[in-house]
Structures are given as C-alpha cells and as structure tokens.
CSV table of C-alpha atoms in Angstrom, one decimal:
chain,number,residue,atom,x,y,z
A,1,UNK,CA,-8.0,-14.7,-9.2
A,2,UNK,CA,-4.9,-12.5,-9.0
A,3,UNK,CA,-1.8,-14.1,-8.0
A,4,UNK,CA,1.0,-12.1,-6.4
A,5,UNK,CA,4.2,-13.6,-5.2
A,6,UNK,CA,7.1,-11.9,-3.6
A,7,UNK,CA,10.3,-12.5,-1.6
A,8,UNK,CA,13.3,-10.9,-0.1
A,9,UNK,CA,16.7,-11.9,-1.2
A,10,UNK,CA,20.2,-11.3,-0.3
A,11,UNK,CA,20.1,-7.6,-1.4
A,12,UNK,CA,17.0,-7.3,-3.5
A,13,UNK,CA,13.4,-8.0,-3.5
A,14,UNK,CA,11.7,-10.4,-6.2
A,15,UNK,CA,8.0,-9.7,-7.0
A,16,UNK,CA,5.8,-11.3,-9.7
A,17,UNK,CA,2.3,-11.0,-10.7
A,18,UNK,CA,0.1,-12.6,-13.1
A,19,UNK,CA,-0.8,-10.6,-16.2
A,20,UNK,CA,-4.4,-11.3,-16.5
A,21,UNK,CA,-7.2,-8.7,-15.9
A,22,UNK,CA,-10.7,-10.0,-16.0
A,23,UNK,CA,-14.2,-9.6,-15.1
A,24,UNK,CA,-16.2,-12.5,-13.9
A,25,UNK,CA,-15.7,-15.3,-16.6
A,26,UNK,CA,-13.9,-13.1,-19.2
A,27,UNK,CA,-10.2,-12.3,-19.7
A,28,UNK,CA,-10.2,-8.7,-20.7
A,29,UNK,CA,-6.5,-8.2,-20.9
A,30,UNK,CA,-3.6,-10.5,-20.7
A,31,UNK,CA,-0.9,-8.0,-20.4
A,32,UNK,CA,-1.9,-6.1,-17.4
A,33,UNK,CA,1.0,-5.0,-15.1
A,34,UNK,CA,0.1,-5.4,-11.5
A,35,UNK,CA,3.4,-4.4,-10.2
A,36,UNK,CA,3.1,-0.5,-9.8
A,37,UNK,CA,6.3,1.4,-9.1
A,38,UNK,CA,5.5,3.9,-6.3
A,39,UNK,CA,9.0,5.6,-6.5
A,40,UNK,CA,12.2,4.4,-7.8
A,41,UNK,CA,12.7,1.7,-5.2
A,42,UNK,CA,9.4,0.5,-4.3
A,43,UNK,CA,6.8,-1.6,-5.9
A,44,UNK,CA,3.1,-1.9,-4.8
A,45,UNK,CA,1.7,-5.3,-6.1
A,46,UNK,CA,-2.1,-4.9,-6.3
A,47,UNK,CA,-4.8,-7.5,-6.4
A,48,UNK,CA,-8.6,-7.5,-6.4
A,49,UNK,CA,-10.9,-4.9,-7.9
A,50,UNK,CA,-9.3,-3.4,-10.7
A,51,UNK,CA,-10.9,0.1,-10.2
A,52,UNK,CA,-10.2,0.1,-6.6
A,53,UNK,CA,-6.4,-0.9,-7.4
A,54,UNK,CA,-5.9,1.9,-9.7
A,55,UNK,CA,-7.5,4.6,-7.4
A,56,UNK,CA,-5.8,3.4,-4.4
A,57,UNK,CA,-2.4,3.0,-6.0
A,58,UNK,CA,-2.6,6.4,-7.5
A,59,UNK,CA,-3.4,7.9,-4.0
A,60,UNK,CA,-0.4,6.3,-2.6
A,61,UNK,CA,2.0,7.1,-5.5
A,62,UNK,CA,0.7,11.0,-5.4
A,63,UNK,CA,1.2,11.1,-1.7
A,64,UNK,CA,4.3,9.7,-1.5
A,65,UNK,CA,5.5,11.8,-4.2
A,66,UNK,CA,4.2,14.8,-2.3
A,67,UNK,CA,6.0,14.1,0.7
A,68,UNK,CA,9.2,13.9,-1.3
A,69,UNK,CA,8.5,17.2,-3.0
A,70,UNK,CA,7.9,18.8,0.5
A,71,UNK,CA,10.6,17.3,2.6
A,72,UNK,CA,13.1,16.7,-0.1
A,73,UNK,CA,13.7,13.1,1.3
A,74,UNK,CA,12.4,9.7,0.1
A,75,UNK,CA,10.3,7.8,2.5
A,76,UNK,CA,11.5,4.2,3.5
A,77,UNK,CA,9.5,1.2,2.9
A,78,UNK,CA,8.4,0.8,6.4
A,79,UNK,CA,7.0,4.3,6.3
A,80,UNK,CA,5.2,3.8,2.9
A,81,UNK,CA,3.6,0.5,4.3
A,82,UNK,CA,2.5,2.3,7.4
A,83,UNK,CA,1.0,5.2,5.5
A,84,UNK,CA,-0.8,2.7,3.1
A,85,UNK,CA,-2.1,0.5,6.0
A,86,UNK,CA,-3.6,3.6,7.6
A,87,UNK,CA,-5.3,4.8,4.5
A,88,UNK,CA,-6.7,1.0,4.1
A,89,UNK,CA,-7.8,1.1,7.8
A,90,UNK,CA,-9.6,4.5,7.8
A,91,UNK,CA,-11.2,3.5,4.4
A,92,UNK,CA,-12.5,0.1,5.5
A,93,UNK,CA,-15.3,1.6,7.5
A,94,UNK,CA,-16.1,4.3,5.2
A,95,UNK,CA,-15.5,3.7,1.6
A,96,UNK,CA,-13.5,0.5,1.5
A,97,UNK,CA,-10.9,-0.3,-1.2
A,98,UNK,CA,-11.0,-4.1,-2.1
A,99,UNK,CA,-7.4,-4.3,-2.8
A,100,UNK,CA,-4.9,-6.9,-1.3
A,101,UNK,CA,-1.3,-5.6,-1.8
A,102,UNK,CA,2.2,-6.6,-1.5
A,103,UNK,CA,4.6,-3.9,-0.9
A,104,UNK,CA,8.1,-4.4,-1.7
A,105,UNK,CA,11.0,-1.9,-1.4
A,106,UNK,CA,14.8,-1.5,-1.2
A,107,UNK,CA,16.1,1.1,1.3
A,108,UNK,CA,19.6,2.5,0.4
A,109,UNK,CA,20.0,3.5,3.9
A,110,UNK,CA,19.9,-0.2,5.4
A,111,UNK,CA,21.0,-1.7,2.2
A,112,UNK,CA,18.2,-4.1,2.6
A,113,UNK,CA,14.9,-5.2,0.8
A,114,UNK,CA,11.8,-5.6,2.7
A,115,UNK,CA,8.4,-6.9,1.8
A,116,UNK,CA,5.0,-6.1,3.4
A,117,UNK,CA,1.7,-8.0,3.1
A,118,UNK,CA,-1.2,-5.5,3.3
A,119,UNK,CA,-4.8,-6.5,3.2
A,120,UNK,CA,-8.0,-4.6,2.1
A,121,UNK,CA,-9.0,-4.5,6.1
A,122,UNK,CA,-5.6,-2.5,6.9
A,123,UNK,CA,-3.8,-5.5,8.4
A,124,UNK,CA,-0.1,-5.2,7.7
A,125,UNK,CA,2.6,-7.5,8.4
A,126,UNK,CA,6.4,-7.4,7.5
A,127,UNK,CA,7.3,-10.7,5.8
A,128,UNK,CA,10.1,-12.4,4.1
A,129,UNK,CA,8.1,-14.1,1.6
A,130,UNK,CA,4.6,-14.4,0.8
A,131,UNK,CA,1.8,-14.2,-1.7
A,132,UNK,CA,-1.6,-12.8,-2.1
A,133,UNK,CA,-4.7,-14.5,-3.7
A,134,UNK,CA,-5.1,-18.2,-4.6
A,135,UNK,CA,-1.4,-18.6,-5.3
A,136,UNK,CA,-0.7,-18.1,-1.5
A,137,UNK,CA,-2.2,-21.6,-1.0
A,138,UNK,CA,0.2,-23.2,-3.4
A,139,UNK,CA,3.2,-21.2,-3.1
A,140,UNK,CA,3.4,-20.8,0.8
A,141,UNK,CA,4.8,-24.4,1.3
A,142,UNK,CA,7.2,-24.0,-1.6
A,143,UNK,CA,8.7,-20.9,-0.1
A,144,UNK,CA,8.7,-22.3,3.4
A,145,UNK,CA,10.9,-25.2,2.2
A,146,UNK,CA,13.1,-23.6,-0.2
A,147,UNK,CA,13.5,-19.7,0.9
A,148,UNK,CA,16.4,-18.6,2.9
A,149,UNK,CA,17.9,-15.3,3.6
A,150,UNK,CA,20.9,-15.6,1.5
A,151,UNK,CA,19.3,-16.3,-1.9
A,152,UNK,CA,21.4,-14.7,-4.4
A,153,UNK,CA,19.6,-13.4,-7.5
A,154,UNK,CA,19.9,-16.6,-9.7
A,155,UNK,CA,18.6,-18.9,-7.1
A,156,UNK,CA,15.9,-16.5,-6.4
A,157,UNK,CA,14.7,-16.3,-9.9
A,158,UNK,CA,14.9,-20.1,-10.0
A,159,UNK,CA,12.6,-20.2,-6.8
A,160,UNK,CA,10.4,-17.8,-8.3
A,161,UNK,CA,9.8,-19.8,-11.3
A,162,UNK,CA,9.3,-22.9,-9.4
A,163,UNK,CA,6.6,-21.2,-7.5
A,164,UNK,CA,5.0,-19.7,-10.6
A,165,UNK,CA,5.0,-23.1,-12.4
A,166,UNK,CA,3.2,-24.6,-9.5
A,167,UNK,CA,0.5,-21.8,-9.7
A,168,UNK,CA,0.2,-22.1,-13.5
A,169,UNK,CA,-0.1,-26.0,-13.1
A,170,UNK,CA,-2.6,-26.4,-10.2
A,171,UNK,CA,-4.8,-23.3,-10.2
A,172,UNK,CA,-7.7,-24.2,-12.1
A,173,UNK,CA,-8.3,-20.6,-13.4
A,174,UNK,CA,-5.7,-20.2,-16.3
A,175,UNK,CA,-3.0,-17.9,-15.4
A,176,UNK,CA,-0.2,-18.7,-17.9
A,177,UNK,CA,1.6,-15.4,-18.1
A,178,UNK,CA,3.5,-13.7,-15.3
A,179,UNK,CA,5.6,-10.6,-15.0
A,180,UNK,CA,8.6,-10.7,-12.7
A,181,UNK,CA,10.2,-7.5,-11.4
A,182,UNK,CA,13.2,-7.0,-9.1
A,183,UNK,CA,14.1,-4.2,-6.8
A,184,UNK,CA,17.8,-3.6,-5.7
A,185,UNK,CA,20.0,-0.8,-5.0
A,186,UNK,CA,20.0,0.3,-8.7
A,187,UNK,CA,16.1,0.4,-8.6
A,188,UNK,CA,13.2,-1.5,-10.3
A,189,UNK,CA,13.8,-3.7,-13.4
A,190,UNK,CA,11.6,-6.0,-15.2
A,191,UNK,CA,13.4,-9.4,-15.0
A,192,UNK,CA,11.3,-11.4,-17.3
A,193,UNK,CA,8.0,-11.8,-18.7
A,194,UNK,CA,7.3,-15.6,-18.2
A,195,UNK,CA,5.1,-17.7,-20.2
A,196,UNK,CA,4.7,-21.1,-18.6
A,197,UNK,CA,3.1,-23.9,-20.4
A,198,UNK,CA,2.8,-27.1,-18.6
A,199,UNK,CA,0.4,-28.8,-21.1
A,200,UNK,CA,3.2,-30.7,-22.7
A,201,UNK,CA,3.0,-34.3,-21.7
A,202,UNK,CA,6.0,-36.3,-21.0
A,203,UNK,CA,7.0,-39.1,-23.3
A,204,UNK,CA,5.7,-42.1,-21.3
A,205,UNK,CA,2.3,-40.7,-21.6
A,206,UNK,CA,2.5,-40.0,-25.2
A,207,UNK,CA,3.5,-43.6,-26.1
A,208,UNK,CA,0.2,-44.8,-24.4
B,1,UNK,CA,-2.0,-14.4,35.2
B,2,UNK,CA,-1.2,-12.9,38.5
B,3,UNK,CA,1.4,-14.0,40.9
B,4,UNK,CA,3.0,-12.5,43.9
B,5,UNK,CA,3.8,-9.1,43.1
B,6,UNK,CA,4.2,-10.2,39.4
B,7,UNK,CA,2.0,-10.6,36.5
B,8,UNK,CA,2.6,-12.6,33.2
B,9,UNK,CA,0.9,-12.3,29.7
B,10,UNK,CA,1.5,-14.9,27.1
B,11,UNK,CA,0.3,-15.0,23.6
B,12,UNK,CA,0.9,-16.8,20.4
B,13,UNK,CA,2.3,-15.2,17.3
B,14,UNK,CA,0.3,-16.4,14.3
B,15,UNK,CA,-1.1,-13.9,11.8
B,16,UNK,CA,-3.5,-15.7,9.6
B,17,UNK,CA,-6.5,-15.3,7.5
B,18,UNK,CA,-8.9,-18.0,8.4
B,19,UNK,CA,-7.4,-21.1,7.8
B,20,UNK,CA,-4.4,-19.7,6.0
B,21,UNK,CA,-1.1,-18.8,7.9
B,22,UNK,CA,0.4,-15.5,6.6
B,23,UNK,CA,3.3,-14.8,9.1
B,24,UNK,CA,4.7,-16.5,12.3
B,25,UNK,CA,6.2,-13.4,14.2
B,26,UNK,CA,3.2,-11.2,14.8
B,27,UNK,CA,3.5,-9.6,18.0
B,28,UNK,CA,0.2,-8.8,19.9
B,29,UNK,CA,1.6,-8.0,23.2
B,30,UNK,CA,2.8,-4.4,24.0
B,31,UNK,CA,4.4,-2.7,26.7
B,32,UNK,CA,2.8,0.5,27.9
B,33,UNK,CA,5.3,1.5,30.4
B,34,UNK,CA,7.4,-0.2,33.1
B,35,UNK,CA,4.2,-1.2,35.1
B,36,UNK,CA,1.8,-2.2,32.3
B,37,UNK,CA,1.5,-4.8,29.6
B,38,UNK,CA,-1.3,-4.7,27.3
B,39,UNK,CA,-2.2,-7.6,24.8
B,40,UNK,CA,-5.0,-7.8,22.2
B,41,UNK,CA,-6.4,-10.6,20.1
B,42,UNK,CA,-9.0,-10.4,17.2
B,43,UNK,CA,-8.8,-8.5,13.8
B,44,UNK,CA,-5.2,-7.7,12.9
B,45,UNK,CA,-6.1,-4.2,11.5
B,46,UNK,CA,-7.9,-3.1,14.7
B,47,UNK,CA,-5.0,-4.4,16.8
B,48,UNK,CA,-2.4,-2.2,14.7
B,49,UNK,CA,-4.9,1.0,14.8
B,50,UNK,CA,-5.5,0.5,18.5
B,51,UNK,CA,-1.8,0.0,19.2
B,52,UNK,CA,-1.0,3.4,17.3
B,53,UNK,CA,-3.9,5.0,19.0
B,54,UNK,CA,-2.8,4.0,22.6
B,55,UNK,CA,0.8,4.8,21.8
B,56,UNK,CA,-0.2,8.2,20.9
B,57,UNK,CA,-2.6,8.8,23.9
B,58,UNK,CA,0.0,7.6,26.2
B,59,UNK,CA,3.0,9.7,24.9
B,60,UNK,CA,0.5,12.6,25.4
B,61,UNK,CA,-0.3,11.5,28.8
B,62,UNK,CA,3.2,11.3,29.6
B,63,UNK,CA,4.1,14.9,28.3
B,64,UNK,CA,1.0,16.5,30.0
B,65,UNK,CA,0.9,14.4,33.3
B,66,UNK,CA,4.8,14.2,33.6
B,67,UNK,CA,4.2,10.8,34.9
B,68,UNK,CA,3.6,7.2,33.9
B,69,UNK,CA,0.2,5.9,33.7
B,70,UNK,CA,-1.1,3.3,36.2
B,71,UNK,CA,-2.5,0.1,35.1
B,72,UNK,CA,-6.0,0.8,36.4
B,73,UNK,CA,-6.2,4.2,34.5
B,74,UNK,CA,-5.0,2.7,31.4
B,75,UNK,CA,-7.6,-0.2,31.4
B,76,UNK,CA,-10.3,2.6,31.9
B,77,UNK,CA,-8.9,4.5,28.9
B,78,UNK,CA,-9.1,1.4,26.8
B,79,UNK,CA,-12.7,0.7,27.9
B,80,UNK,CA,-13.6,4.2,27.0
B,81,UNK,CA,-11.9,4.1,23.6
B,82,UNK,CA,-13.7,0.8,22.9
B,83,UNK,CA,-17.2,2.3,24.0
B,84,UNK,CA,-16.8,5.2,21.9
B,85,UNK,CA,-17.2,3.0,18.9
B,86,UNK,CA,-20.1,1.3,20.6
B,87,UNK,CA,-22.1,0.8,17.3
B,88,UNK,CA,-19.3,0.2,15.0
B,89,UNK,CA,-16.7,-1.5,17.3
B,90,UNK,CA,-13.2,-2.5,16.9
B,91,UNK,CA,-13.0,-6.2,17.0
B,92,UNK,CA,-10.6,-6.9,19.6
B,93,UNK,CA,-10.4,-8.4,22.9
B,94,UNK,CA,-8.0,-6.6,25.1
B,95,UNK,CA,-6.3,-7.8,28.3
B,96,UNK,CA,-4.4,-5.4,30.4
B,97,UNK,CA,-2.0,-6.8,33.1
B,98,UNK,CA,0.1,-4.5,35.5
B,99,UNK,CA,1.6,-3.8,38.8
B,100,UNK,CA,-0.3,-1.3,40.6
B,101,UNK,CA,0.7,1.3,43.3
B,102,UNK,CA,3.7,1.4,45.6
B,103,UNK,CA,3.5,-2.2,46.8
B,104,UNK,CA,3.3,-3.6,43.3
B,105,UNK,CA,0.1,-5.3,43.6
B,106,UNK,CA,-0.9,-7.4,40.5
B,107,UNK,CA,-3.6,-5.8,38.4
B,108,UNK,CA,-5.6,-7.8,35.8
B,109,UNK,CA,-8.3,-6.5,33.3
B,110,UNK,CA,-10.1,-7.9,30.6
B,111,UNK,CA,-12.8,-6.2,28.6
B,112,UNK,CA,-15.0,-7.3,25.6
B,113,UNK,CA,-14.9,-5.5,22.4
B,114,UNK,CA,-17.3,-2.6,23.4
B,115,UNK,CA,-15.5,-2.1,26.9
B,116,UNK,CA,-17.2,-3.9,29.6
B,117,UNK,CA,-14.5,-4.5,32.1
B,118,UNK,CA,-13.8,-7.1,34.6
B,119,UNK,CA,-11.0,-7.4,37.1
B,120,UNK,CA,-10.4,-10.9,38.2
B,121,UNK,CA,-7.7,-11.6,40.7
B,122,UNK,CA,-6.4,-14.8,39.2
B,123,UNK,CA,-6.2,-14.9,35.4
B,124,UNK,CA,-7.7,-13.4,32.2
B,125,UNK,CA,-7.9,-15.0,28.9
B,126,UNK,CA,-8.9,-14.1,25.3
B,127,UNK,CA,-8.7,-15.3,21.8
B,128,UNK,CA,-9.9,-18.0,19.6
B,129,UNK,CA,-8.7,-20.7,22.3
B,130,UNK,CA,-10.3,-18.8,25.1
B,131,UNK,CA,-12.5,-21.7,26.3
B,132,UNK,CA,-9.5,-24.0,26.5
B,133,UNK,CA,-7.3,-21.4,28.1
B,134,UNK,CA,-10.0,-20.9,30.7
B,135,UNK,CA,-10.0,-24.5,31.5
B,136,UNK,CA,-6.5,-25.4,31.7
B,137,UNK,CA,-5.7,-22.1,33.7
B,138,UNK,CA,-8.3,-22.9,36.3
B,139,UNK,CA,-6.7,-26.1,36.9
B,140,UNK,CA,-3.1,-24.8,37.1
B,141,UNK,CA,-3.4,-21.5,38.7
B,142,UNK,CA,-2.7,-21.2,42.3
B,143,UNK,CA,-2.2,-18.0,44.5
B,144,UNK,CA,0.9,-16.2,45.4
B,145,UNK,CA,3.3,-17.8,42.7
B,146,UNK,CA,6.8,-16.6,42.4
B,147,UNK,CA,7.8,-15.4,38.9
B,148,UNK,CA,9.6,-18.5,37.9
B,149,UNK,CA,6.7,-20.6,38.9
B,150,UNK,CA,4.2,-18.3,37.1
B,151,UNK,CA,6.3,-18.3,34.1
B,152,UNK,CA,6.0,-22.1,34.0
B,153,UNK,CA,2.4,-22.2,34.6
B,154,UNK,CA,1.5,-19.5,32.0
B,155,UNK,CA,3.6,-21.2,29.4
B,156,UNK,CA,2.3,-24.6,30.1
B,157,UNK,CA,-1.3,-23.2,30.1
B,158,UNK,CA,-0.7,-21.6,26.6
B,159,UNK,CA,1.0,-24.5,25.2
B,160,UNK,CA,-2.0,-26.8,26.2
B,161,UNK,CA,-4.6,-24.5,24.8
B,162,UNK,CA,-3.1,-23.7,21.5
B,163,UNK,CA,-2.5,-27.3,20.8
B,164,UNK,CA,-6.2,-28.0,20.9
B,165,UNK,CA,-7.0,-24.7,19.0
B,166,UNK,CA,-6.5,-24.9,15.2
B,167,UNK,CA,-6.3,-21.0,14.8
B,168,UNK,CA,-3.7,-20.5,17.3
B,169,UNK,CA,-0.1,-21.6,17.7
B,170,UNK,CA,3.0,-21.1,15.3
B,171,UNK,CA,5.1,-19.9,18.1
B,172,UNK,CA,4.3,-17.9,21.2
B,173,UNK,CA,6.0,-15.3,23.5
B,174,UNK,CA,5.6,-14.9,27.3
B,175,UNK,CA,6.4,-11.7,29.1
B,176,UNK,CA,7.0,-11.9,33.0
B,177,UNK,CA,6.5,-8.4,34.6
B,178,UNK,CA,7.9,-8.0,38.1
B,179,UNK,CA,9.2,-4.8,39.8
B,180,UNK,CA,12.6,-5.4,38.4
B,181,UNK,CA,11.5,-5.4,34.9
B,182,UNK,CA,9.9,-7.3,32.1
B,183,UNK,CA,11.5,-10.9,31.2
B,184,UNK,CA,10.3,-12.1,27.6
B,185,UNK,CA,10.8,-15.7,26.5
B,186,UNK,CA,9.7,-17.2,23.3
B,187,UNK,CA,8.4,-20.9,23.3
B,188,UNK,CA,8.0,-23.4,20.5
B,189,UNK,CA,4.6,-24.7,19.9
B,190,UNK,CA,3.1,-27.2,17.5
B,191,UNK,CA,3.4,-25.5,14.0
B,192,UNK,CA,-0.1,-26.7,12.8
C-alpha cells in the first residue's frame, strides 16, 4: 500500500513517499512522514508494517549515531546500507521486520548521491532509480524511459512529479498526497508536499 | 564449463522479485582467488550473506595458512557451511569452478542448498533456467576446448537458456579462468 520512489540525480538524491498511514481498509493518518532522516545526509524511506518500520528505523538511527560518537566520523551511505542489510538478514530467520526500504544518501567525500533498495529479507542492491511497493510497477518503466545520470534538479523534480501523477492516477488505492525530499551536499531538505488530483475531467468529456 | 586447462562461469545479472525486475547489474559470480571462481543463484539475501561469510573465511584462511585455498578445499568448505544449516537452509545453489594443482586441471563442483556435492568433468548448471541450460550445454559441450572456444560455447549456452526462461536475462557476464588470469566479458541478452 505504501509507495516510495527515489532516484539519483546529478549531485543530489530525490526521494518521495506517500503520506498515508493505514490499517486494513482504514486511513489512520494522511500526513505520515515515511522518509526518516538517519543522519544529516541520509534518508531511510520505510514501507510495510508501521510498528516494525518505527522500531527498525530507530535501531538504525541509534546505531549510526553511536558509531559517529565512538569514532568521530560519519558513515558512508554504502556502509549504512551494508549495516542495515545485515540487521535485516539476521532478523529474517529470528524475528523478522516486515519493512521494505529505500536508503538514499549523499557522500561528501565522493560528492555523489547513492540509492539502495533493501528488502525485508535482507536483499540489497545499489540502484540509480527505483521504487518500493505497488508504485514500482507503474514507475519502473517511466524511470527507465526518462532517467539519465545528468538530471539537474528542476528536471528531476519534474520527473518525480510525473511518476507520482502516474501512481495517483492508476493505483486503485487512493494515494493523493506525497512528500518529496532531496538530499544534496547541504543536507536533507523537504522539497514539496504534493497533492495530486487527477479527477478533473478535460473539456471534451464535460461537454458530453 | 570445463575446457583444456581452463574453466568458464557465466551468469545473468538480473535482480528481481518474482515477476518484477529491480536491477540489471547484480553480480553473482565472485572471485575467491586466482584459481577459484564461485557463483551462486537463489535468494539474494542469502547470496550476499554467504558472500560476506566466505570472504571472511577466506581472508582468515589466507592469514592462517599463508597460502591460497585450492578449489577442492573451498568446495568442501561451501558444502560444510551449507549443511551446518541443514534444518533452516540458505536458499542458494552454488557452483565452484577452478583450476586445481600444479598442472591446472579444471575442477567443477555443484551442490544443492544443503551441501550435497557433485564433481562433474564437463559442466555444471544452476538457477531458474537450469533445465534449459542442461539441455543446451549437453549439446554443445565437447572435451578439451581452448579458452576462446570455451568462451563461445558458454556464452551461447547461456544466451540460449535465458531466452527461454522468463526470470533470467537482462544482461549477462562470462568469466574465463586460465592459468594466465581471468577474462571477463559482458554480453547483451534479451531484455524481457
């Protein structure tokens, strides 16, 4: 039910998630932020069970923080992805966390953004663009067609909105509201809270 | 597949979740040392976990023994690791290919998910397209192939088999291991 979309641009990472929190058929909350900051330059976008998501994200945030305090150095996105994967992989056969994640981060050292697809089983893959949830079925082909590695921020935002419009239009489960965040060398910033409404009919249909 | 003092491993590079493709550049064939290549198919999480586990074990082996592990010993190590999880297994099918001994004899080993080993002389196959692979390898294999011919045969076998298998494809990589080193080439397969 959750939709998460992310891709890496020229020197930023753009991530979006829907803001619905629900249980079975009921929408409990429609301003739920699924893009959790791990540290100043990394976001863990969570989908799946809300409780598991909270607990697991807290685990990762606290441990990344502990590493920084002990070693006085920030972890790279690759390391955090590795650590997160390891936690998921050891948990799956003991006390599974049903969360699917997208980890996006910007590394000052390489001056590059990176995005990782992490699964509840502990699969991990570095990707340039991708999505979690039902959104992946719709958005995968749009990103295949329009993504390239030199997307600057305006084009990237337009592409993201194109993806979110498609999710809103075609996904039968109503997800109108999305939160878009960006990570670049300055850190994490909320780009926009987008409300998409594709119910407006065009003029030809109205006349009929 | 084994040739004359050379072996080759080929695999596709699709990472997918059932019918959805997530990534096209997933590498499942790993170099253990200059004599041994190790490929796995199956559940991605277990592939990654075992990759890390074997890397750790091999680093320790190199430090303790002060030499490189032989393919046969590594294969036994893999089988033992898999059997240790007999009643909660890793869902993978590993393939070990290497050159054994002073005269670089080709060595092939395949195991199932709980470590039952087989050591064929010709070829080993694994994955969702293993039946197709078995058929086409049986047809095209011949003994004592030189590295160039081995590369051609392995590539064509893989291409033919992944074309028929819905869950394989989206790019492939072929490694040929001879006593001079490893040659790696990427092939384009059908992207569907």
